Short mmCIF file of C-alpha atoms in Angstrom, two decimals:
data_model
loop_
_atom_site.label_atom_id
_atom_site.label_comp_id
_atom_site.label_asym_id
_atom_site.label_seq_id
_atom_site.Cartn_x
_atom_site.Cartn_y
_atom_site.Cartn_z
CA MET J 3 51.18 -78.35 17.00
CA THR J 4 52.11 -78.94 13.36
CA GLU J 5 51.03 -82.43 12.14
CA LYS J 6 52.28 -83.78 8.95
CA ARG J 7 49.72 -85.75 6.94
CA ARG J 8 49.62 -87.19 3.33
CA LEU J 9 47.60 -85.42 0.92
CA PRO J 10 44.41 -87.08 -0.61
CA ALA J 11 45.12 -88.80 -4.10
CA ALA J 12 43.43 -86.02 -6.05
CA GLY J 13 45.52 -83.42 -4.36
CA ARG J 14 48.87 -85.28 -4.85
CA ALA J 15 47.77 -85.49 -8.56
CA LEU J 16 46.63 -81.75 -8.88
CA VAL J 17 50.13 -80.36 -7.47
CA PRO J 18 52.43 -81.08 -10.45
CA LEU J 19 49.69 -79.33 -12.79
CA LEU J 20 49.50 -76.44 -10.59
CA ALA J 21 53.24 -75.91 -10.29
CA THR J 22 53.55 -76.25 -14.18
CA VAL J 23 50.71 -73.56 -14.60
CA LEU J 24 52.07 -71.52 -12.31
CA VAL J 25 55.71 -71.30 -13.65
CA ALA J 26 54.15 -70.68 -17.26
CA LEU J 27 51.75 -67.74 -15.98
CA LEU J 28 54.78 -66.19 -14.21
CA ALA J 29 56.98 -66.66 -17.13
CA GLY J 30 54.34 -64.71 -19.22
CA THR J 31 54.45 -61.86 -16.55
CA TRP J 32 58.38 -61.33 -17.36
CA LEU J 33 57.64 -60.97 -20.88
CA MET J 34 54.52 -58.76 -20.68
CA SER J 35 55.88 -56.55 -17.57
CA GLY J 36 59.25 -55.95 -19.28
CA ALA J 37 57.78 -54.04 -22.29
CA LEU J 38 55.14 -52.29 -20.11
CA VAL J 39 57.65 -51.15 -17.36
CA GLN J 40 59.86 -49.72 -19.99
CA ALA J 41 57.32 -47.53 -21.36
CA VAL J 42 54.87 -46.52 -18.48
CA GLY J 43 56.93 -47.05 -15.27
CA PRO J 44 56.94 -50.02 -12.61
CA LEU J 45 54.67 -48.43 -9.83
CA THR J 46 52.29 -47.54 -12.49
CA VAL J 47 52.18 -51.07 -13.77
CA ALA J 48 52.08 -52.78 -10.47
CA THR J 49 49.12 -50.39 -9.28
CA GLY J 50 47.36 -50.84 -12.49
CA ARG J 51 47.67 -54.60 -12.58
CA THR J 52 46.53 -54.95 -9.15
CA ALA J 53 43.63 -53.00 -9.76
CA VAL J 54 42.40 -55.11 -12.64
CA CYS J 55 43.22 -58.30 -11.01
CA CYS J 56 41.30 -57.10 -7.94
CA ALA J 57 38.06 -56.06 -10.26
CA VAL J 58 38.17 -59.37 -12.22
CA LEU J 59 38.58 -61.62 -9.15
CA THR J 60 35.79 -59.87 -7.40
CA ALA J 61 33.38 -60.28 -10.31
CA PHE J 62 33.98 -63.89 -10.10
CA ALA J 63 33.61 -64.23 -6.35
CA ALA J 64 30.51 -61.79 -6.16
CA ALA J 65 28.94 -63.89 -8.82
CA ARG J 66 27.56 -66.42 -6.12
CA SER J 67 25.90 -65.82 -2.84
CA SER J 68 28.44 -68.01 -0.96
CA GLY J 69 31.14 -66.03 -2.68
CA ARG J 70 29.80 -62.71 -1.45
CA ALA J 71 29.45 -64.41 2.12
CA GLN J 72 32.98 -65.20 2.04
CA LEU J 73 34.17 -61.81 0.82
CA ARG J 74 32.42 -60.50 4.02
CA GLN J 75 34.00 -62.95 6.05
CA VAL J 76 37.41 -61.54 5.07
CA ALA J 77 36.58 -58.19 5.01
CA GLN J 78 35.45 -58.40 8.95
CA ARG J 79 39.18 -58.93 9.84
CA PRO J 80 40.64 -55.37 8.65
CA MET J 81 43.82 -55.44 10.69
CA LEU J 82 44.70 -58.95 9.47
CA VAL J 83 43.86 -57.93 5.89
CA CYS J 84 45.92 -54.94 5.95
CA LEU J 85 49.06 -56.80 7.35
CA LEU J 86 48.60 -59.47 4.62
CA ALA J 87 47.95 -56.72 2.00
CA LEU J 88 51.19 -54.91 2.99
CA LEU J 89 53.42 -58.02 3.15
CA GLY J 90 52.42 -59.96 0.29
CA PHE J 91 51.46 -57.41 -2.33
CA ALA J 92 51.97 -53.76 -1.64
CA GLY J 93 55.15 -54.12 0.33
CA TYR J 94 56.79 -56.79 -2.11
CA ALA J 95 55.85 -54.72 -5.21
CA ALA J 96 57.13 -51.67 -3.70
CA GLY J 97 60.15 -52.98 -2.42
CA THR J 98 61.37 -54.82 -5.30
CA LEU J 99 60.20 -52.31 -7.95
CA LEU J 100 61.91 -49.52 -6.14
CA ALA J 101 65.07 -51.69 -5.56
CA ILE J 102 65.54 -52.17 -9.37
CA PRO J 103 66.54 -48.50 -10.23
CA ARG J 104 69.07 -48.54 -7.51
CA VAL J 105 70.73 -52.08 -7.61
CA GLY J 106 69.47 -53.41 -11.12
CA THR J 107 67.46 -56.24 -12.28
CA SER J 108 69.92 -58.84 -11.67
CA LEU J 109 70.75 -58.36 -8.10
CA THR J 110 67.09 -57.38 -7.31
CA ASN J 111 66.21 -61.11 -8.61
CA LEU J 112 69.45 -62.57 -6.98
CA VAL J 113 67.70 -61.16 -3.46
CA VAL J 114 64.20 -62.53 -4.36
CA ALA J 115 65.80 -65.99 -5.18
CA LEU J 116 66.76 -66.24 -1.46
CA MET J 117 63.06 -66.74 -0.59
CA PRO J 118 63.06 -70.34 -0.46
CA CYS J 119 65.87 -70.51 2.25
CA ALA J 120 64.40 -67.70 3.81
CA GLY J 121 61.17 -69.56 4.10
CA VAL J 122 62.84 -72.42 5.50
CA ALA J 123 64.54 -70.26 8.48
CA ILE J 124 61.11 -68.24 9.14
CA GLY J 125 59.00 -71.30 9.27
CA ALA J 126 61.54 -73.06 11.84
CA LEU J 127 61.94 -69.77 13.86
CA CYS J 128 58.57 -68.13 13.72
CA PHE J 129 55.91 -70.68 12.85
CA GLY J 130 57.13 -74.10 14.43
CA GLU J 131 57.46 -75.67 10.83
CA ARG J 132 60.10 -78.60 10.68
CA ALA J 133 62.23 -78.78 7.59
CA SER J 134 63.90 -82.07 6.70
CA ALA J 135 67.83 -81.92 5.73
CA ARG J 136 66.56 -82.78 2.09
CA SER J 137 64.53 -79.71 1.96
CA VAL J 138 67.11 -77.30 3.36
CA VAL J 139 69.72 -78.79 1.01
CA GLY J 140 67.38 -78.65 -2.09
CA ALA J 141 66.53 -74.89 -1.16
CA LEU J 142 70.09 -73.96 -0.71
CA LEU J 143 71.24 -75.67 -3.88
CA ALA J 144 68.01 -74.07 -5.91
CA THR J 145 68.76 -70.51 -4.48
CA ALA J 146 72.66 -70.60 -5.20
CA ALA J 147 72.13 -71.74 -8.88
CA THR J 148 69.21 -69.04 -9.20
CA GLY J 149 71.31 -66.30 -7.61
CA ALA J 150 74.32 -67.21 -9.84
CA TYR J 151 72.21 -67.09 -12.72
CA ALA J 152 70.96 -63.65 -11.85
CA ALA J 153 74.41 -62.45 -11.21
CA LEU J 154 75.64 -63.41 -14.70
CA GLY J 155 74.11 -60.28 -15.78
CA GLY J 156 76.59 -58.24 -13.98
CA GLU J 157 74.09 -55.25 -13.73
CA GLY J 158 73.55 -52.95 -10.87
CA THR J 159 75.55 -51.25 -7.90
CA GLN J 160 75.92 -52.07 -4.34
CA ASP J 161 73.56 -49.40 -2.98
CA ALA J 162 72.53 -50.38 0.53
CA PRO J 163 68.86 -48.67 0.61
CA GLY J 164 68.34 -50.53 -2.83
CA LEU J 165 69.29 -53.83 -1.38
CA LEU J 166 67.36 -53.35 1.77
CA LEU J 167 64.20 -52.38 -0.27
CA ALA J 168 64.65 -55.79 -2.15
CA LEU J 169 65.57 -57.80 0.97
CA ALA J 170 62.27 -56.34 2.98
CA GLY J 171 60.10 -57.10 -0.23
CA MET J 172 61.36 -60.53 -0.11
CA LEU J 173 61.34 -61.21 3.52
CA GLY J 174 57.90 -59.58 3.63
CA PHE J 175 56.36 -62.16 1.09
CA ALA J 176 58.29 -65.03 2.89
CA VAL J 177 56.32 -64.47 6.14
CA TYR J 178 52.98 -63.52 4.25
CA GLY J 179 53.10 -67.21 2.94
CA PHE J 180 53.06 -68.59 6.43
CA LEU J 181 50.60 -66.17 7.93
CA TYR J 182 48.30 -66.53 5.11
CA ARG J 183 48.16 -70.10 5.42
CA ARG J 184 47.82 -70.06 9.20
CA THR J 185 44.89 -67.41 9.40
CA LEU J 186 42.92 -67.80 6.15
CA ALA J 187 43.39 -71.43 5.14
CA GLY J 188 39.71 -72.25 5.75
CA LEU J 189 38.40 -69.66 3.05
CA PRO J 190 39.07 -70.15 -0.79
CA PRO J 191 41.73 -67.93 -2.51
CA LEU J 192 38.99 -66.46 -4.76
CA ALA J 193 37.36 -64.93 -1.62
CA VAL J 194 40.63 -63.87 -0.05
CA LEU J 195 42.59 -62.24 -3.03
CA PRO J 196 39.91 -59.62 -4.04
CA VAL J 197 39.92 -58.14 -0.48
CA LEU J 198 43.80 -58.25 -0.02
CA LEU J 199 44.32 -56.80 -3.46
CA ALA J 200 41.93 -54.03 -2.86
CA VAL J 201 43.63 -52.93 0.10
CA ALA J 202 47.15 -53.19 -1.65
CA GLY J 203 45.92 -51.16 -4.36
CA VAL J 204 44.96 -48.37 -2.22
CA MET J 205 48.51 -48.58 -0.35
CA LEU J 206 50.31 -48.52 -4.06
CA LEU J 207 48.42 -45.74 -5.32
CA PRO J 208 50.22 -42.67 -3.39
CA LEU J 209 53.47 -44.22 -4.91
CA ALA J 210 52.29 -44.56 -8.33
CA LEU J 211 50.23 -41.29 -8.41
CA PRO J 212 53.07 -38.94 -9.31
CA GLY J 213 54.14 -41.01 -12.08
CA LEU J 214 50.78 -41.42 -13.18
CA LEU J 215 50.11 -37.77 -13.53
CA ALA J 216 53.33 -36.97 -15.07
CA HIS J 217 53.25 -39.67 -17.77
CA PRO J 218 49.80 -41.05 -18.09
CA PRO J 219 49.66 -44.19 -20.19
CA SER J 220 48.31 -44.50 -23.59
CA PRO J 221 45.10 -46.31 -24.44
CA ALA J 222 47.15 -49.18 -25.82
CA GLN J 223 49.17 -49.22 -22.72
CA TRP J 224 46.07 -49.44 -20.40
CA ALA J 225 45.15 -52.22 -22.52
CA GLY J 226 48.36 -54.03 -22.05
CA ILE J 227 47.97 -53.36 -18.36
CA ALA J 228 44.18 -54.57 -18.02
CA LEU J 229 45.53 -57.97 -19.99
CA LEU J 230 48.34 -58.39 -17.79
CA GLY J 231 46.30 -58.00 -14.57
CA GLY J 232 43.12 -59.68 -15.65
CA ALA J 233 44.34 -62.74 -17.92
CA VAL J 234 47.90 -63.53 -16.15
CA TYR J 235 48.00 -62.30 -12.74
CA ALA J 236 44.57 -63.21 -11.91
CA PRO J 237 45.01 -66.90 -12.66
CA ALA J 238 48.52 -67.12 -11.42
CA TYR J 239 47.51 -65.45 -7.96
CA LEU J 240 44.72 -68.14 -7.51
CA VAL J 241 47.16 -70.97 -8.54
CA GLN J 242 49.97 -69.63 -6.41
CA HIS J 243 47.73 -69.42 -3.32
CA ARG J 244 46.08 -72.72 -3.81
CA LEU J 245 50.01 -74.35 -3.70
CA ILE J 246 50.57 -72.48 -0.63
CA LEU J 247 47.54 -74.09 0.97
CA LEU J 248 48.39 -77.45 -0.49
CA ARG J 249 52.14 -77.74 -0.12
CA GLY J 250 53.32 -74.56 1.71
CA PRO J 251 55.10 -71.39 1.03
CA VAL J 252 58.67 -73.18 0.85
CA PHE J 253 57.38 -75.43 -1.95
CA THR J 254 55.75 -72.78 -3.76
CA ALA J 255 58.88 -70.50 -3.62
CA ALA J 256 61.07 -73.37 -4.79
CA VAL J 257 58.80 -74.01 -7.60
CA GLN J 258 58.80 -70.05 -8.74
CA LEU J 259 62.73 -70.57 -8.97
CA ALA J 260 62.29 -72.16 -12.30
CA VAL J 261 60.64 -69.20 -14.11
CA PRO J 262 63.87 -67.35 -15.12
CA PHE J 263 65.41 -70.65 -16.66
CA THR J 264 61.79 -71.07 -18.30
CA VAL J 265 61.99 -67.58 -19.84
CA ARG J 266 65.47 -68.10 -20.89
CA ILE J 267 64.79 -71.49 -22.75
CA GLY J 268 61.48 -69.78 -24.13
CA ASP J 269 63.78 -66.98 -25.58
CA TRP J 270 65.83 -69.65 -27.22
CA ALA J 271 63.00 -71.68 -28.58
CA LEU J 272 61.73 -68.45 -30.02
CA GLY J 273 64.85 -67.41 -31.68
CA THR J 274 65.16 -64.36 -29.76
CA ALA J 275 68.21 -65.22 -28.06
CA GLY J 276 70.91 -67.82 -28.74
CA ALA J 277 71.21 -71.47 -27.19
CA PRO J 278 72.38 -71.36 -23.34
CA GLY J 279 75.99 -71.62 -22.75
CA ALA J 280 77.80 -74.20 -20.61
CA THR J 281 77.60 -72.20 -17.67
CA GLU J 282 73.70 -71.34 -17.92
CA ALA J 283 73.07 -75.10 -18.81
CA ALA J 284 74.89 -76.08 -15.34
CA LEU J 285 73.17 -73.69 -13.51
CA LEU J 286 69.75 -74.77 -14.92
CA ALA J 287 70.65 -78.42 -13.97
CA ALA J 288 71.64 -77.25 -10.50
CA ALA J 289 68.64 -75.21 -10.18
CA GLY J 290 66.37 -78.38 -11.41
CA ALA J 291 68.11 -80.49 -8.99
CA GLY J 292 67.45 -78.20 -5.87
CA ILE J 293 63.81 -77.73 -6.89
CA ALA J 294 63.35 -81.27 -7.23
CA LEU J 295 64.82 -82.02 -3.58
CA VAL J 296 61.88 -79.61 -2.06
CA THR J 297 59.04 -80.52 -4.39
CA LEU J 298 59.13 -84.19 -5.54
CA PRO J 299 57.61 -86.79 -3.28
CA TRP J 300 59.88 -89.33 -1.83
CA ARG J 301 59.30 -92.90 -1.05
CA ARG J 302 59.37 -94.30 2.34
CA PRO J 303 62.04 -97.35 2.63
CA GLY J 304 59.91 -100.66 2.57
CA SER J 305 56.56 -99.01 2.57
CA GLY J 306 55.82 -98.76 -0.99
CA VAL J 307 53.98 -95.47 -0.40
CA SER J 308 55.02 -92.10 -1.75
CA ALA J 309 54.98 -89.25 1.08
CA PRO J 310 54.79 -85.54 0.19
CA GLY J 311 57.90 -83.79 -0.48
CA PRO J 312 60.14 -82.85 2.42
CA GLY J 313 59.48 -79.97 4.83
CA VAL J 314 55.89 -79.80 3.89
CA SER J 315 53.40 -79.49 6.72
CA THR J 316 49.47 -79.52 5.91
CA PRO J 317 47.89 -78.61 9.32
CA TYR J 318 45.17 -76.47 8.08
CA ARG J 319 41.73 -77.40 6.80
CA GLY J 320 40.81 -75.93 3.61
CA CYS J 321 37.82 -75.84 1.26
CA CYS J 322 37.06 -76.04 -2.57
CA ASP J 323 37.60 -72.67 -4.23
CA ALA J 324 34.81 -71.75 -6.88
CA CYS J 325 37.48 -72.30 -9.72
CA GLY J 326 38.96 -75.77 -8.60
CA GLY J 327 35.94 -77.39 -7.27
CA ALA J 328 36.81 -80.84 -7.46
CA VAL J 329 39.85 -81.01 -4.96
CA ALA J 330 39.48 -80.67 -1.25
CA GLY J 331 41.83 -78.54 0.23
CA VAL J 332 44.35 -79.18 3.06
CA ILE J 333 43.23 -81.58 5.85
#
């Protein structure tokens, strides 16, 4: 049975910081991945960053005896590990990256933007999660605004296989968030992620190998892939999975909808693009309002106590990870 409980005060204070850091890190992946994908190829970048990220996180996890024991615990569940690696990493990367040449970046991003709504539906239908009306409205509003923003590019074609690839990748990750939280919440992300990423890298390698052999990256490009995987994706994955444990997949997916708008504002601030127009500004405001409905805590009438954001269930017991340390996990 799913039971809603309030997060400890330390957890409530940490969530906004984690959400901000996640958006900043993911915005960085857009900027770095864009340049690398153009020069090297998307599957080569995905496989390389996955391998580097796995190596970095494994080194941190294996530095302590408790971390090594936790890695072995995760590896002792091979069927679950393979399923999670496929849904959350290999399948998502392959589906979205293979969709881009068929339907374009804008349309692929539009499909990915459906994830909060898909999460609400999947959570209710498959995992017994109860979503409030406020979270449903917020997810719909944020998704519609982000989808409209993606559609502004007008890029891509209505290719059925391409759309199915993007949709499969998005739905797979939506299921992954709930399944990960239900099955591995008792272990820190720093122990879980290296094992999942190792299996995902093995799954991606056959897809990337033809392009890798035909157009091997230069030393500078390998350095860029290593920087992307080790300095950006490694902390981003840790923060993302901590948020999934603390506040759930729908909350985390809604937070991530802020990334394209953050990138757009960053381009404007850096002078690489003009100021957002009226349409962009309106969509930014609508997306922000929707994200706020899903993520911000609400105050119970007459109680004087702030409750967690709507539709957030915390039925699993977590533990401190080696990087966070100070915050207890989900009660």
